[in-house]
Short mmCIF file of C-alpha atoms and ligand atoms in Angstrom, two decimals:
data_model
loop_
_atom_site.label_atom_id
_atom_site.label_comp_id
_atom_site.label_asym_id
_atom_site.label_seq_id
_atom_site.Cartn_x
_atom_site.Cartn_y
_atom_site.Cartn_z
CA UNK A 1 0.00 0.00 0.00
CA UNK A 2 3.11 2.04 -0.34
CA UNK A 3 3.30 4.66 -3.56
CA UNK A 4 3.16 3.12 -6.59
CA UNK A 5 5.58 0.10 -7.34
CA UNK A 6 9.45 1.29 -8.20
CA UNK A 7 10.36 -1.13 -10.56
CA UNK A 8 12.87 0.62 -12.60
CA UNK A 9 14.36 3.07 -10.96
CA UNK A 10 14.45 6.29 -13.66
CA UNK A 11 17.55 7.98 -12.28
CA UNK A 12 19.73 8.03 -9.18
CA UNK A 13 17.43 10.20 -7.17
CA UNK A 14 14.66 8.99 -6.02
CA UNK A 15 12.47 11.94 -4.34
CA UNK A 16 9.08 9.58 -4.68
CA UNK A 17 8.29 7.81 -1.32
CA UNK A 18 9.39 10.38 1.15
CA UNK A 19 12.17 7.90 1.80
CA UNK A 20 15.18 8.47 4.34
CA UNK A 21 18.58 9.31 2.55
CA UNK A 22 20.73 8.68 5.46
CA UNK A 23 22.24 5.44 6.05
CA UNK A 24 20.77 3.69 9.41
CA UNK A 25 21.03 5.50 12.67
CA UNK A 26 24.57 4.70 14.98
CA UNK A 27 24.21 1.30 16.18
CA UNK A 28 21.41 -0.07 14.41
CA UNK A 29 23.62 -2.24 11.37
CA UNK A 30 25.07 -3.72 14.08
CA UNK A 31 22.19 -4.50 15.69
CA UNK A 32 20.25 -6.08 12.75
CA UNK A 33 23.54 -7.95 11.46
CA UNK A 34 23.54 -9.63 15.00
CA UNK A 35 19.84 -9.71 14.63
CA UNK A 36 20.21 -11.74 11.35
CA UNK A 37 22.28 -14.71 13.18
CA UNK A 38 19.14 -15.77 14.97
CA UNK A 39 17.13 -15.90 11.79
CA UNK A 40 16.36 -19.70 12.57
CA UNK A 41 14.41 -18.41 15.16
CA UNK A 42 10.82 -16.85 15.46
CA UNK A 43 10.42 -13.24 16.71
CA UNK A 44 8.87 -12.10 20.01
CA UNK A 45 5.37 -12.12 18.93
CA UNK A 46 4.67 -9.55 21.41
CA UNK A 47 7.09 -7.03 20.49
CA UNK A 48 8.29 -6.62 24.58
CA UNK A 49 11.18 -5.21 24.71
CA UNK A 50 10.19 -2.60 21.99
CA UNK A 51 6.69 -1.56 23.38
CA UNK A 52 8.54 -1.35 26.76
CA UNK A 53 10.86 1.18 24.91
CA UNK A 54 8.41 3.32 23.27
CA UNK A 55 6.27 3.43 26.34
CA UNK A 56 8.80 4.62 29.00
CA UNK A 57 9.67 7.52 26.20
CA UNK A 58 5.81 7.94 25.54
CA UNK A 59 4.96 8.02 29.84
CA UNK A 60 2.00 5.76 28.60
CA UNK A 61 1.53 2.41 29.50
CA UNK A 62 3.10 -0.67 27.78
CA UNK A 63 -0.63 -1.93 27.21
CA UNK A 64 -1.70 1.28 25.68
CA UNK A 65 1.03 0.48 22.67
CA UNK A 66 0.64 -2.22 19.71
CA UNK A 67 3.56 -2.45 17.42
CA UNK A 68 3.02 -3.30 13.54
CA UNK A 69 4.81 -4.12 10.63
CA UNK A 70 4.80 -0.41 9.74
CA UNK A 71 2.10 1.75 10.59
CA UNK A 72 -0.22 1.18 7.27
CA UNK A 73 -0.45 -2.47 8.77
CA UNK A 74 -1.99 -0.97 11.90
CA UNK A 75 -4.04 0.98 10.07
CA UNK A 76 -5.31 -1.69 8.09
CA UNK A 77 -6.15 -3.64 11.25
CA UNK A 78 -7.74 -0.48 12.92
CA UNK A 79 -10.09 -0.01 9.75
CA UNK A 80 -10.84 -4.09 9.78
CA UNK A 81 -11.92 -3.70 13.46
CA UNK A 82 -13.79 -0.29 13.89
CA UNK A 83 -15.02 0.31 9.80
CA UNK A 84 -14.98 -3.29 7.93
CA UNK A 85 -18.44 -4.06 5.74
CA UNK A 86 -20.52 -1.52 3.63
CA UNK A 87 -22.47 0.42 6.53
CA UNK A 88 -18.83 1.41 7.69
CA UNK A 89 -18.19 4.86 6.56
CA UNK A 90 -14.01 6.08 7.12
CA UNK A 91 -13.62 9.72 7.03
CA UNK A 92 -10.74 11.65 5.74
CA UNK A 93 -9.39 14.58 4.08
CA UNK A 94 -8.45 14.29 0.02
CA UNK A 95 -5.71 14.71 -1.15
CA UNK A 96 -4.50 12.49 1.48
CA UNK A 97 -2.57 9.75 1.75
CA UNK A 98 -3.34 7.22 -0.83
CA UNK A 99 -3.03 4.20 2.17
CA UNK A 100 -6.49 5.36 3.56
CA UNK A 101 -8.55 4.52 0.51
CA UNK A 102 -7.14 1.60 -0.09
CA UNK A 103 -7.12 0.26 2.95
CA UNK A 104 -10.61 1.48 3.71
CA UNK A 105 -11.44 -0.36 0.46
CA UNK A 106 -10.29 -3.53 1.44
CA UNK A 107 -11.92 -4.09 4.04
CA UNK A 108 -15.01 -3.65 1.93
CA UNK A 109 -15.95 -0.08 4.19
CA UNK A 110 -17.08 3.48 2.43
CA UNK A 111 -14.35 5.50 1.89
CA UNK A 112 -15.68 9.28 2.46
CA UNK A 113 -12.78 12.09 1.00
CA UNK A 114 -13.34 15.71 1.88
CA UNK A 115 -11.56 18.01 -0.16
CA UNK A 116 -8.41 20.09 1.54
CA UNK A 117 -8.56 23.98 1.60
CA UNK A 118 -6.44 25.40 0.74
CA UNK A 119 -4.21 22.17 0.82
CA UNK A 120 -5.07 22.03 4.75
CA UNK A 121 -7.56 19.91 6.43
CA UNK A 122 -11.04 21.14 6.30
CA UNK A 123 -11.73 20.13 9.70
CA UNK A 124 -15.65 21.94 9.91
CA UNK A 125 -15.86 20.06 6.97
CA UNK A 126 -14.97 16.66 7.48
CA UNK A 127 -16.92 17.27 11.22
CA UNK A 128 -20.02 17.55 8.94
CA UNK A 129 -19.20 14.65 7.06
CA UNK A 130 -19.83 12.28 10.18
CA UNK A 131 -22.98 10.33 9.94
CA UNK A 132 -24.50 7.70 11.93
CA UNK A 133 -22.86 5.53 9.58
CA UNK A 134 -19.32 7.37 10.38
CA UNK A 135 -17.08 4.47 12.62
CA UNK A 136 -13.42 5.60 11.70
CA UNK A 137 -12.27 9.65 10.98
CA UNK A 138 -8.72 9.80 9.85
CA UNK A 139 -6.42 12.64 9.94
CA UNK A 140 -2.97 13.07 8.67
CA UNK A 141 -0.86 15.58 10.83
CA UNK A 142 1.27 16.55 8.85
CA UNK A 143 -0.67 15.66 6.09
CA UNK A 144 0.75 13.90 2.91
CA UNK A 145 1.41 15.39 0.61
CA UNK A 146 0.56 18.82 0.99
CA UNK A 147 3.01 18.92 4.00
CA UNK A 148 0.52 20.98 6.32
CA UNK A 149 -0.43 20.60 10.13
CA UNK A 150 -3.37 20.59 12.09
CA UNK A 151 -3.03 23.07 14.93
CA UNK A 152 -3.25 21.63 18.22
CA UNK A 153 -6.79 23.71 19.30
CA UNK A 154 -8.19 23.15 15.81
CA UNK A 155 -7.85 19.12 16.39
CA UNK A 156 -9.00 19.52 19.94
CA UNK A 157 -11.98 21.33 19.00
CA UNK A 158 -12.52 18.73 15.95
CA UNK A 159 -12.28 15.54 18.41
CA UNK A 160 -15.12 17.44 20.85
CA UNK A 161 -17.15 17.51 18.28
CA UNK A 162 -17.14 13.83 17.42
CA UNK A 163 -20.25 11.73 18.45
CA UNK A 164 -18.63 9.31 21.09
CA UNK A 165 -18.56 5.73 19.27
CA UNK A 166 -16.46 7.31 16.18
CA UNK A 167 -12.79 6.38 16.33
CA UNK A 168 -9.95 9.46 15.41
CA UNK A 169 -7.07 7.84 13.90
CA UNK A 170 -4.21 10.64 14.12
CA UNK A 171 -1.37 9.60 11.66
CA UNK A 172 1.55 11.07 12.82
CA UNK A 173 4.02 9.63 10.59
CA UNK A 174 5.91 12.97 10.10
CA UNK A 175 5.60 14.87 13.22
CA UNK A 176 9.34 14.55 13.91
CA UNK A 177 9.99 17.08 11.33
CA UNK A 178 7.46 19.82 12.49
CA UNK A 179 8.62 22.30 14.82
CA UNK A 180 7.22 24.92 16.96
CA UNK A 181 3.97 25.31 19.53
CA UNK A 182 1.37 23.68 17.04
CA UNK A 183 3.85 20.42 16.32
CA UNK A 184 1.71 17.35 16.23
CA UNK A 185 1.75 15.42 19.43
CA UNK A 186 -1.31 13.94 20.10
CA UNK A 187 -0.36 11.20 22.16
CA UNK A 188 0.08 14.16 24.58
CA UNK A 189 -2.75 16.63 23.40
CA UNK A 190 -5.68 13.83 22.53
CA UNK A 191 -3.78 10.53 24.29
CA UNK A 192 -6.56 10.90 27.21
CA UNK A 193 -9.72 10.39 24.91
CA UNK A 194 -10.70 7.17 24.92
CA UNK A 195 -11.55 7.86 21.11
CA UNK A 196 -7.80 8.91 19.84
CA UNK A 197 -5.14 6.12 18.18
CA UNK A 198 -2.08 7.52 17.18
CA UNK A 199 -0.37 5.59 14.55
CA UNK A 200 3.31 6.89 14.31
CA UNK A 201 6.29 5.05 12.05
CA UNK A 202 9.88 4.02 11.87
CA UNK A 203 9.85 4.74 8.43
CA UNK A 204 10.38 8.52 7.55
CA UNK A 205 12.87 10.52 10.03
CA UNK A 206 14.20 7.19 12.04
CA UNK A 207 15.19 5.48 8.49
CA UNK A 208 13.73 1.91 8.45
CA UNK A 209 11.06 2.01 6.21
CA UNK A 210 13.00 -1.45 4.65
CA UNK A 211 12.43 -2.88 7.79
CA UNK A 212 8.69 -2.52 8.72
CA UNK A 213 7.68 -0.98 11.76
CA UNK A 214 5.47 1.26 13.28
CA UNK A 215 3.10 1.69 16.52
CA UNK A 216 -0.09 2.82 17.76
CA UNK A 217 -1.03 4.30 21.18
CA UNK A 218 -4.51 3.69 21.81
CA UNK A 219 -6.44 3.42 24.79
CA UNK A 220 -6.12 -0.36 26.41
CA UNK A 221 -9.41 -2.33 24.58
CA UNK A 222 -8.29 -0.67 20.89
CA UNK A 223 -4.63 -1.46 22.11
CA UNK A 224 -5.57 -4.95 22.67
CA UNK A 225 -7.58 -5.78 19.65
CA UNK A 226 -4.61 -4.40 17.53
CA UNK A 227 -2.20 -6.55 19.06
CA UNK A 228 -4.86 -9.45 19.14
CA UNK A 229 -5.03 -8.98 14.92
CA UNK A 230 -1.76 -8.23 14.42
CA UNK A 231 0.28 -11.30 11.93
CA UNK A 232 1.62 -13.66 13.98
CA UNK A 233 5.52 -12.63 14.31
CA UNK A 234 5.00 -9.82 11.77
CA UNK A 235 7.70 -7.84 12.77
CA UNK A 236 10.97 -9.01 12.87
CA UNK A 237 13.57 -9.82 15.47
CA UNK A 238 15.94 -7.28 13.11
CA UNK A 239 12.86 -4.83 13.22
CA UNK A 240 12.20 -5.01 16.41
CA UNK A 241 15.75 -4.37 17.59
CA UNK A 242 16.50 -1.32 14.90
CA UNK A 243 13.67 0.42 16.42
CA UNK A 244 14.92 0.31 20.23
CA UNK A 245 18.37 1.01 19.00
CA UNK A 246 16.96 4.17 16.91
CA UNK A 247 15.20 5.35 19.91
CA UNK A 248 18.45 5.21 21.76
CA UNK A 249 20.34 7.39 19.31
CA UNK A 250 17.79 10.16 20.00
CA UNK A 251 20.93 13.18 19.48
CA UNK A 252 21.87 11.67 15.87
CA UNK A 253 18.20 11.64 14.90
CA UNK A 254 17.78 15.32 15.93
CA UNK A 255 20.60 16.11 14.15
CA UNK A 256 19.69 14.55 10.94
CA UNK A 257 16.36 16.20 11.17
CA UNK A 258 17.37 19.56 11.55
CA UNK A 259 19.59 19.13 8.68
CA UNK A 260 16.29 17.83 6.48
CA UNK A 261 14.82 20.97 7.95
CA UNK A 262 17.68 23.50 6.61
CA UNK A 263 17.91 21.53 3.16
CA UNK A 264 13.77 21.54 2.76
CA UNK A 265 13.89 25.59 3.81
CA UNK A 266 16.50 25.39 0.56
CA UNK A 267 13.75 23.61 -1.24
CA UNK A 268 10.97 25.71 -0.74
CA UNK A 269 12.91 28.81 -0.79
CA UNK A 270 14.09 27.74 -4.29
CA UNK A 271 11.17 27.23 -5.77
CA UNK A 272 9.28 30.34 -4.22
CA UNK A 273 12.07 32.88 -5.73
CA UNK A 274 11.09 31.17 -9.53
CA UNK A 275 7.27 32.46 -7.79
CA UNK A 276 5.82 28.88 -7.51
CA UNK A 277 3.45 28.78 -4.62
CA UNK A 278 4.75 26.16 -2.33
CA UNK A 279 2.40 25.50 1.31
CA UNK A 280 4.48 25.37 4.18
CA UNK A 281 5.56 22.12 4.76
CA UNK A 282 6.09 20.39 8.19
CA UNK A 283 7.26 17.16 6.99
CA UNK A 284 10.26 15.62 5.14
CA UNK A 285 8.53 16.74 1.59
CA UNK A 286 7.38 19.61 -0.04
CA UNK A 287 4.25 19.72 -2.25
CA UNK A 288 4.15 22.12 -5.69
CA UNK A 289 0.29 22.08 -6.84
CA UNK A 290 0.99 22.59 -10.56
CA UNK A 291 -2.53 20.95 -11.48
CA UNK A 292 -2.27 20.73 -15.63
CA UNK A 293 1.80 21.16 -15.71
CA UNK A 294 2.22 18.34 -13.19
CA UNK A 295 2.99 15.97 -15.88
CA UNK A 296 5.61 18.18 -17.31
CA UNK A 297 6.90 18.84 -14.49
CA UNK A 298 7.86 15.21 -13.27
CA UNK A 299 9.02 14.77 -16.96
CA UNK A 300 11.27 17.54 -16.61
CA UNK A 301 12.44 15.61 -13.16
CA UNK A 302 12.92 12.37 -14.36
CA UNK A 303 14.89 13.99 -17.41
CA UNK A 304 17.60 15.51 -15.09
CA UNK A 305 17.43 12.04 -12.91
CA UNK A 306 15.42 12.71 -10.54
CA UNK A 307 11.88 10.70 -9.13
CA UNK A 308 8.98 12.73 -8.03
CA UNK A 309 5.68 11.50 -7.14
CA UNK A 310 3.03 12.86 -9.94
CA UNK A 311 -0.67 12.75 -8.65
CA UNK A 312 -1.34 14.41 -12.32
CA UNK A 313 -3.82 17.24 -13.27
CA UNK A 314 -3.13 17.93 -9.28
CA UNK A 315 0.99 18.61 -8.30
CA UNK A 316 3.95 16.43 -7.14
CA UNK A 317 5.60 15.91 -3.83
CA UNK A 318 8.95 15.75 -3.57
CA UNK A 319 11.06 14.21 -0.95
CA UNK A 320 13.73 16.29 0.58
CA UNK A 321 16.61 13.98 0.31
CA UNK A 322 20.02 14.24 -1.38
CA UNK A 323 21.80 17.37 -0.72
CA UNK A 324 22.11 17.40 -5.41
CA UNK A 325 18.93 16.73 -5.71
CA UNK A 326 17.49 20.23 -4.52
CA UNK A 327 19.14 21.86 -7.43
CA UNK A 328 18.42 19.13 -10.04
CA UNK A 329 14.82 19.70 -9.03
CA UNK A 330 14.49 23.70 -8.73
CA UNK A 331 16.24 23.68 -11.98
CA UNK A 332 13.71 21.19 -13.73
CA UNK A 333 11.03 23.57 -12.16
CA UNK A 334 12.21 26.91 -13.82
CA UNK A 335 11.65 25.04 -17.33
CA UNK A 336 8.03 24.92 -16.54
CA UNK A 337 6.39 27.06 -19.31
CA UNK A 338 3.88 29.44 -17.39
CA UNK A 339 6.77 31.12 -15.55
CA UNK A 340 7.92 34.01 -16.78
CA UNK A 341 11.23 33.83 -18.94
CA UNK A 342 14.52 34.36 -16.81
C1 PLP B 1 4.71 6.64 4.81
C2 PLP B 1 3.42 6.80 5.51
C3 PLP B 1 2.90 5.80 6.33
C4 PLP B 1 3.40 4.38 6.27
O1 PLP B 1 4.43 4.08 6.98
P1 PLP B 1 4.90 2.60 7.21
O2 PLP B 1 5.13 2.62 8.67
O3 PLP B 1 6.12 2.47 6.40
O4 PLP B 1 3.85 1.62 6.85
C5 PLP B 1 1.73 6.01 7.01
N1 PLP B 1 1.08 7.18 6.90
C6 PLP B 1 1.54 8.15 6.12
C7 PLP B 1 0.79 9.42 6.02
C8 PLP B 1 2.71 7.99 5.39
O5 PLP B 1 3.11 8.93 4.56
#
């Protein structure tokens, strides 16, 4: 349920999948290489040692955390509890991340998009999209892959309004690259309503999307039934281990993130002086809404090597990765033909 299949890679950048471009965090090769001589071996099917990790850093509860193999495996198994059959209806905003629909349509529910505004969550409306039909509201803070957040009274005053037996899913899969007063946290905004899962991931800042991990923090009953669905010994020992060794090298991480942070500022900068109008983004990606010249666009990309994700006749997101890259793609965009001639 990732982006769309890479099967030949079109050049050596690929800015598609919001991918890490750092090599694994200090510690954590070791740690899967020694990981990898107990392959005859099954997993701890219930993740201790891990949970144990997240919750001491989290000051929840171990039994308020399921791990997954990622987080779009925990969402699945969220929708498949709370929204499965055709009277379920899953809220959530559009463009969003393409996960939700497919997820919501697998487990045969009613997928219910409400259009961004302004590329931001229309909270008001998605709160008057709940029906009595409603079981599951999603929303993506940051959202992907317009990059914006959700302020932290805006989703406050969006979870008040929801009728008690509707479940918020808050995807947090990119908070570590927001900053400021409004950065997404709502294990500790939301984490007391009884209604509020956060799903977060080792797969964007932390580097292991490879590996497949991610967790929820729930309440205990939603925290049980995921860990009661989850695959049998779904995530790996190697998985497993990466992820408390990541969340040991906490000073590394911050330090790779504020350098994603100075080259995205690059990013957007770039593209705002050629007078593209770029949202500000809060993630590890940067979205360009070029509707029509979308197409063109990635062409112009993938001509100078570079891999952007193309939702066409809408814009692109591309990943902030290598340090090259950001000129190979502010250089592809001043070629787009609106903009006036430099
Ligand atoms: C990448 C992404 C995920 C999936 O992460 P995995 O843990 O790799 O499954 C989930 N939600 C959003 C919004 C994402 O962009």
């Amino acid at each position: 349920m990732a982006d769309s299949p890479r099967s030949l890679p079109t050049g050596p950048y690929d800015l598609s999948a919001n991918e890490n471009p750092f090599a694994p965090l200090p510690g954590v090769l070791e740690t899967v290489r020694e990981a990898a001589s107990g392959v005859n071996r099954y997993p701890d099917p219930a993740c201790t040692e891990l949970r144990a990790a997240l919750a001491r850093g989290l000051r929840v509860p171990a039994e308020r955390v399921a791990v997954g193999a990622g987080s779009v495996a925990l969402i699945r198994d969220l929708l498949a509890e709370y929204a499965a059959g055709p009277d379920g209806e899953v809220v959530f905003a559009w463009r969003g991340y393409e996960g939700y629909r497919a997820a919501v349509r697998l487990v045969g529910a009613v997928p219910v998009p409400v259009p961004l505004r302004a590329d931001r969550h229309d909270l008001a409306a998605m709160a008057g999209a709940v029906t009595e039909r409603t079981r599951v509201v999603v929303v993506c803070n940051p959202n992907n892959p317009t990059g914006t957040v959700v302020g932290r009274k805006e989703l406050d005053r969006f979870l008040d309004r929801l009728p008690g037996n509707v479940l918020a899913v808050v995807d947090e899969a990119y908070r570590d690259f927001a900053a400021g007063p409004d950065a997404p946290d709502a294990v500790g905004t939301a984490g007391h309503r009884p209604g509020v899962v956060v799903v977060r991931t080792f797969s964007k800042a932390y580097g292991l999307a490879g590996l497949r991990v991610g967790y929820a923090v729930a309440h205990e009953p939603v925290a049980a039934a995921l860990r009661a669905r989850a695959l049998p010994y779904g995530v790996s020992a190697a998985a497993q281990q990466a992820a408390v060794a990541s969340l040991g090298a906490r000073e590394e991480l911050d330090r790779r993130v504020a350098g994603l942070v100075r080259r995205r500022a690059l990013l957007v900068d770039g593209l705002r002086a050629l007078g593209l109008h770029v949202p500000e983004s809060h993630t590890n990606f940067v979205w360009l809404g070029l509707g029509e010249h979308t197409g063109a666009f990635a062409d112009a990309c993938r001509e100078a090597g570079v891999r952007v994700k193309a939702f066409p006749g809408e814009g692109a997101r591309i990943t902030v990765g290598e340090p090259e890259a950001v000129e190979l793609v502010i250089a592809a965009a001043s070629r787009l033909p609106f903009l006036p001639a430099r």
